[in-house]
Amino acid sequence: MMNFDDKAKTWDSDPVKEERTLAVAIALRQRVPLAHDWHALEYGCGTGQLSFALQADLGRVTLADSSPGMLAVLQEKIIAAGLSHLHPLALDLMTDPPPAERYDLIYTLMTLHHVTDTHRLLKVFHGLLRPGGWLGIADLDQEDGSFHGPGFTGHMGFDRDALRSQLADAGFARVDFSTCFLMKKATDQGVREYPLFLAVATRP
């Protein structure tokens, strides 16, 4: 498994990650009616790139991650930017109790494929949303394992129909998928292209 603490300091220096983040932010704005009075939760926030791209469209934003290194970089960025409505939170929803807060929007970027029990996490997300709230998941389409390479223990992306069924089973409605970014990455087989989807859904 990737050591995100070790990668935190240089995470924001990758232009591909920045391009990916901006593409996902544009797609979310197009498909979710963001509002300035919403309280949002970004789960698996890393250094907060996506929330920084969306923060002007939202009210309070809670940025949750299980990596202390990522959260330390995030805290430095929030202080430097003087953004009082962004709030880091150390949280692993697979081992920690869920927050008492309820959210208008939950979003993740390249997080779900690291979570072994996706069905359980989707149910937790459903419980954390207010009725009428939105979920946005940006992640890899199903791939051959070359994205992370040997030793990776997470998911090799997702089949959209299978994830659609999991979202419905977790109680979500209005599930919709679109391709939001085509990521190019150097692998052992040369430069490969990996499509990213954005799945949006609502809690009825």
mmCIF file of C-alpha atoms in Angstrom:
data_model
loop_
_atom_site.group_PDB
_atom_site.id
_atom_site.type_symbol
_atom_site.label_atom_id
_atom_site.label_comp_id
_atom_site.label_asym_id
_atom_site.label_seq_id
_atom_site.Cartn_x
_atom_site.Cartn_y
_atom_site.Cartn_z
ATOM 1 C CA MET A 1 0.000 0.000 0.000
ATOM 2 C CA MET A 2 1.167 3.508 -0.767
ATOM 3 C CA ASN A 3 2.738 5.445 2.097
ATOM 4 C CA PHE A 4 0.861 8.722 1.844
ATOM 5 C CA ASP A 5 2.768 10.269 4.759
ATOM 6 C CA ASP A 6 5.993 9.972 2.772
ATOM 7 C CA LYS A 7 4.386 11.427 -0.353
ATOM 8 C CA ALA A 8 2.665 14.365 1.336
ATOM 9 C CA LYS A 9 5.414 16.980 1.010
ATOM 10 C CA THR A 10 5.719 16.586 -2.769
ATOM 11 C CA TRP A 11 2.084 15.677 -3.534
ATOM 12 C CA ASP A 12 1.161 19.115 -4.896
ATOM 13 C CA SER A 13 4.210 19.337 -7.177
ATOM 14 C CA ASP A 14 2.748 16.878 -9.713
ATOM 15 C CA PRO A 15 1.103 18.816 -12.584
ATOM 16 C CA VAL A 16 -0.971 15.773 -13.576
ATOM 17 C CA LYS A 17 -2.621 15.737 -10.152
ATOM 18 C CA GLU A 18 -3.402 19.440 -10.493
ATOM 19 C CA GLU A 19 -4.888 18.943 -13.955
ATOM 20 C CA ARG A 20 -6.926 15.995 -12.701
ATOM 21 C CA THR A 21 -8.210 17.958 -9.732
ATOM 22 C CA LEU A 22 -9.345 20.896 -11.842
ATOM 23 C CA ALA A 23 -11.139 18.576 -14.278
ATOM 24 C CA VAL A 24 -13.016 16.875 -11.443
ATOM 25 C CA ALA A 25 -13.914 20.243 -9.887
ATOM 26 C CA ILE A 26 -15.370 21.426 -13.213
ATOM 27 C CA ALA A 27 -17.365 18.202 -13.579
ATOM 28 C CA LEU A 28 -18.737 18.472 -10.036
ATOM 29 C CA ARG A 29 -19.830 22.061 -10.607
ATOM 30 C CA GLN A 30 -21.598 21.022 -13.795
ATOM 31 C CA ARG A 31 -23.513 18.139 -12.250
ATOM 32 C CA VAL A 32 -24.126 19.089 -8.624
ATOM 33 C CA PRO A 33 -25.967 22.312 -7.630
ATOM 34 C CA LEU A 34 -23.316 23.546 -5.191
ATOM 35 C CA ALA A 35 -24.496 26.189 -2.721
ATOM 36 C CA HIS A 36 -22.735 28.657 -0.439
ATOM 37 C CA ASP A 37 -24.680 27.471 2.617
ATOM 38 C CA TRP A 38 -23.704 23.810 2.201
ATOM 39 C CA HIS A 39 -21.523 21.891 4.639
ATOM 40 C CA ALA A 40 -19.399 19.488 2.590
ATOM 41 C CA LEU A 41 -17.162 16.572 3.520
ATOM 42 C CA GLU A 42 -14.201 15.579 1.383
ATOM 43 C CA TYR A 43 -13.178 12.047 2.359
ATOM 44 C CA GLY A 44 -9.610 11.001 1.597
ATOM 45 C CA CYS A 45 -8.721 14.645 1.018
ATOM 46 C CA GLY A 46 -4.926 14.298 0.930
ATOM 47 C CA THR A 47 -3.527 17.819 0.755
ATOM 48 C CA GLY A 48 -6.961 19.216 -0.045
ATOM 49 C CA GLN A 49 -6.466 20.012 -3.727
ATOM 50 C CA LEU A 50 -10.078 19.344 -4.677
ATOM 51 C CA SER A 51 -11.553 21.245 -1.742
ATOM 52 C CA PHE A 52 -9.325 24.216 -2.497
ATOM 53 C CA ALA A 53 -10.697 24.161 -6.051
ATOM 54 C CA LEU A 54 -14.300 24.045 -4.761
ATOM 55 C CA GLN A 55 -14.082 26.111 -1.568
ATOM 56 C CA ALA A 56 -15.453 29.318 -3.117
ATOM 57 C CA ASP A 57 -18.642 27.446 -4.106
ATOM 58 C CA LEU A 58 -19.330 25.977 -0.665
ATOM 59 C CA GLY A 59 -19.888 27.043 2.938
ATOM 60 C CA ARG A 60 -18.113 24.984 5.578
ATOM 61 C CA VAL A 61 -15.854 22.198 4.307
ATOM 62 C CA THR A 62 -14.558 19.343 6.464
ATOM 63 C CA LEU A 63 -11.484 17.689 4.941
ATOM 64 C CA ALA A 64 -10.969 14.184 6.279
ATOM 65 C CA ASP A 65 -7.995 11.865 5.818
ATOM 66 C CA SER A 66 -6.222 9.105 7.727
ATOM 67 C CA SER A 67 -2.688 10.301 6.815
ATOM 68 C CA PRO A 68 -1.086 12.600 9.429
ATOM 69 C CA GLY A 69 1.447 13.737 6.829
ATOM 70 C CA MET A 70 -1.224 14.810 4.375
ATOM 71 C CA LEU A 71 -3.197 16.586 7.092
ATOM 72 C CA ALA A 72 -0.086 18.469 8.242
ATOM 73 C CA VAL A 73 0.514 19.800 4.719
ATOM 74 C CA LEU A 74 -3.185 20.627 4.431
ATOM 75 C CA GLN A 75 -3.142 22.600 7.681
ATOM 76 C CA GLU A 76 -0.183 24.627 6.440
ATOM 77 C CA LYS A 77 -2.016 25.406 3.207
ATOM 78 C CA ILE A 78 -5.188 26.476 5.006
ATOM 79 C CA ILE A 79 -3.261 28.820 7.293
ATOM 80 C CA ALA A 80 -1.273 30.275 4.395
ATOM 81 C CA ALA A 81 -4.475 30.910 2.422
ATOM 82 C CA GLY A 82 -6.330 32.340 5.419
ATOM 83 C CA LEU A 83 -9.397 30.168 4.776
ATOM 84 C CA SER A 84 -11.447 29.921 7.960
ATOM 85 C CA HIS A 85 -14.162 27.681 6.498
ATOM 86 C CA LEU A 86 -11.879 24.709 5.759
ATOM 87 C CA HIS A 87 -11.424 22.286 8.666
ATOM 88 C CA PRO A 88 -9.072 19.249 8.631
ATOM 89 C CA LEU A 89 -10.193 16.081 10.389
ATOM 90 C CA ALA A 90 -8.239 12.890 11.116
ATOM 91 C CA LEU A 91 -10.718 10.174 10.155
ATOM 92 C CA ASP A 92 -10.807 6.615 8.861
ATOM 93 C CA LEU A 93 -14.435 5.604 8.408
ATOM 94 C CA MET A 94 -13.478 1.927 8.309
ATOM 95 C CA THR A 95 -12.135 2.029 11.885
ATOM 96 C CA ASP A 96 -13.370 5.272 13.498
ATOM 97 C CA PRO A 97 -16.952 6.117 14.470
ATOM 98 C CA PRO A 98 -18.594 8.442 11.929
ATOM 99 C CA PRO A 99 -18.933 12.128 12.819
ATOM 100 C CA ALA A 100 -22.167 13.346 14.364
ATOM 101 C CA GLU A 101 -22.413 16.066 11.721
ATOM 102 C CA ARG A 102 -24.630 15.602 8.657
ATOM 103 C CA TYR A 103 -23.534 16.944 5.283
ATOM 104 C CA ASP A 104 -25.114 18.407 2.159
ATOM 105 C CA LEU A 105 -22.343 16.989 -0.026
ATOM 106 C CA ILE A 106 -19.706 14.265 0.293
ATOM 107 C CA TYR A 107 -17.044 13.906 -2.383
ATOM 108 C CA THR A 108 -13.940 11.802 -2.948
ATOM 109 C CA LEU A 109 -11.172 11.789 -5.534
ATOM 110 C CA MET A 110 -9.099 8.632 -6.148
ATOM 111 C CA THR A 111 -9.954 7.349 -2.675
ATOM 112 C CA LEU A 112 -12.505 4.597 -3.167
ATOM 113 C CA HIS A 113 -10.128 2.169 -4.882
ATOM 114 C CA HIS A 114 -7.988 2.160 -1.712
ATOM 115 C CA VAL A 115 -10.949 1.066 0.460
ATOM 116 C CA THR A 116 -11.402 -2.707 0.701
ATOM 117 C CA ASP A 117 -15.070 -2.721 1.730
ATOM 118 C CA THR A 118 -16.584 -0.180 -0.653
ATOM 119 C CA HIS A 119 -20.149 -1.282 0.039
ATOM 120 C CA ARG A 120 -19.752 -0.572 3.733
ATOM 121 C CA LEU A 121 -18.219 2.847 3.046
ATOM 122 C CA LEU A 122 -21.073 3.782 0.700
ATOM 123 C CA LYS A 123 -23.568 2.924 3.444
ATOM 124 C CA VAL A 124 -21.648 5.130 5.877
ATOM 125 C CA PHE A 125 -21.680 7.959 3.316
ATOM 126 C CA HIS A 126 -25.455 7.532 2.957
ATOM 127 C CA GLY A 127 -25.876 7.838 6.716
ATOM 128 C CA LEU A 128 -23.725 10.976 6.848
ATOM 129 C CA LEU A 129 -25.749 12.822 4.216
ATOM 130 C CA ARG A 130 -28.819 14.885 4.923
ATOM 131 C CA PRO A 131 -31.939 13.853 2.985
ATOM 132 C CA GLY A 132 -31.546 15.426 -0.448
ATOM 133 C CA GLY A 133 -27.769 15.510 -0.058
ATOM 134 C CA TRP A 134 -25.345 14.676 -2.846
ATOM 135 C CA LEU A 135 -22.471 12.230 -3.258
ATOM 136 C CA GLY A 136 -19.696 12.647 -5.809
ATOM 137 C CA ILE A 137 -17.104 9.908 -6.420
ATOM 138 C CA ALA A 138 -14.256 10.412 -8.887
ATOM 139 C CA ASP A 139 -12.151 7.303 -9.418
ATOM 140 C CA LEU A 140 -10.605 4.902 -11.886
ATOM 141 C CA ASP A 141 -12.521 2.857 -14.381
ATOM 142 C CA GLN A 142 -11.712 -0.842 -14.171
ATOM 143 C CA GLU A 143 -8.103 -1.429 -15.259
ATOM 144 C CA ASP A 144 -5.599 -4.297 -15.512
ATOM 145 C CA GLY A 145 -3.625 -3.538 -12.358
ATOM 146 C CA SER A 146 -0.915 -1.568 -14.125
ATOM 147 C CA PHE A 147 -1.956 1.743 -12.552
ATOM 148 C CA HIS A 148 -0.394 0.919 -9.180
ATOM 149 C CA GLY A 149 1.585 -2.127 -10.223
ATOM 150 C CA PRO A 150 2.525 -5.273 -8.252
ATOM 151 C CA GLY A 151 1.774 -5.385 -4.543
ATOM 152 C CA PHE A 152 -1.228 -3.069 -4.574
ATOM 153 C CA THR A 153 -4.010 -4.528 -2.437
ATOM 154 C CA GLY A 154 -6.880 -2.214 -3.345
ATOM 155 C CA HIS A 155 -9.298 -2.294 -6.267
ATOM 156 C CA MET A 156 -8.113 -2.199 -9.869
ATOM 157 C CA GLY A 157 -10.600 0.519 -10.634
ATOM 158 C CA PHE A 158 -14.340 -0.118 -10.835
ATOM 159 C CA ASP A 159 -16.854 -1.509 -13.260
ATOM 160 C CA ARG A 160 -19.470 1.236 -13.534
ATOM 161 C CA ASP A 161 -22.469 -1.089 -13.547
ATOM 162 C CA ALA A 162 -21.215 -2.931 -10.469
ATOM 163 C CA LEU A 163 -20.605 0.320 -8.591
ATOM 164 C CA ARG A 164 -24.000 1.624 -9.703
ATOM 165 C CA SER A 165 -25.575 -1.449 -8.102
ATOM 166 C CA GLN A 166 -23.601 -0.907 -4.889
ATOM 167 C CA LEU A 167 -24.751 2.708 -4.729
ATOM 168 C CA ALA A 168 -28.366 1.660 -5.208
ATOM 169 C CA ASP A 169 -28.006 -1.059 -2.556
ATOM 170 C CA ALA A 170 -26.632 1.562 -0.154
ATOM 171 C CA GLY A 171 -29.797 3.627 -0.641
ATOM 172 C CA PHE A 172 -28.692 6.183 -3.210
ATOM 173 C CA ALA A 173 -30.897 7.433 -6.048
ATOM 174 C CA ARG A 174 -30.350 9.317 -9.320
ATOM 175 C CA VAL A 175 -27.021 7.543 -9.837
ATOM 176 C CA ASP A 176 -25.244 8.875 -12.913
ATOM 177 C CA PHE A 177 -21.766 8.287 -14.355
ATOM 178 C CA SER A 178 -19.682 10.330 -16.758
ATOM 179 C CA THR A 179 -16.027 10.359 -17.810
ATOM 180 C CA CYS A 180 -14.355 13.378 -16.237
ATOM 181 C CA PHE A 181 -10.646 12.932 -17.008
ATOM 182 C CA LEU A 182 -8.206 10.836 -19.021
ATOM 183 C CA MET A 183 -5.083 10.342 -16.961
ATOM 184 C CA LYS A 184 -1.767 9.482 -18.588
ATOM 185 C CA LYS A 185 0.739 7.646 -16.428
ATOM 186 C CA ALA A 186 4.126 6.040 -17.017
ATOM 187 C CA THR A 187 4.054 2.293 -16.292
ATOM 188 C CA ASP A 188 6.299 -0.704 -16.904
ATOM 189 C CA GLN A 189 4.557 -1.002 -20.275
ATOM 190 C CA GLY A 190 5.151 2.618 -21.219
ATOM 191 C CA VAL A 191 2.771 5.571 -20.976
ATOM 192 C CA ARG A 192 -0.808 4.349 -20.463
ATOM 193 C CA GLU A 193 -4.148 6.135 -20.421
ATOM 194 C CA TYR A 194 -6.591 5.579 -17.563
ATOM 195 C CA PRO A 195 -10.116 7.051 -17.729
ATOM 196 C CA LEU A 196 -11.591 8.499 -14.543
ATOM 197 C CA PHE A 197 -15.335 8.549 -13.959
ATOM 198 C CA LEU A 198 -17.403 10.890 -11.857
ATOM 199 C CA ALA A 199 -20.362 9.162 -10.244
ATOM 200 C CA VAL A 200 -22.987 11.415 -8.685
ATOM 201 C CA ALA A 201 -25.964 10.313 -6.638
ATOM 202 C CA THR A 202 -28.395 11.655 -4.077
ATOM 203 C CA ARG A 203 -29.780 10.498 -0.760
ATOM 204 C CA PRO A 204 -33.600 10.598 -1.144
#
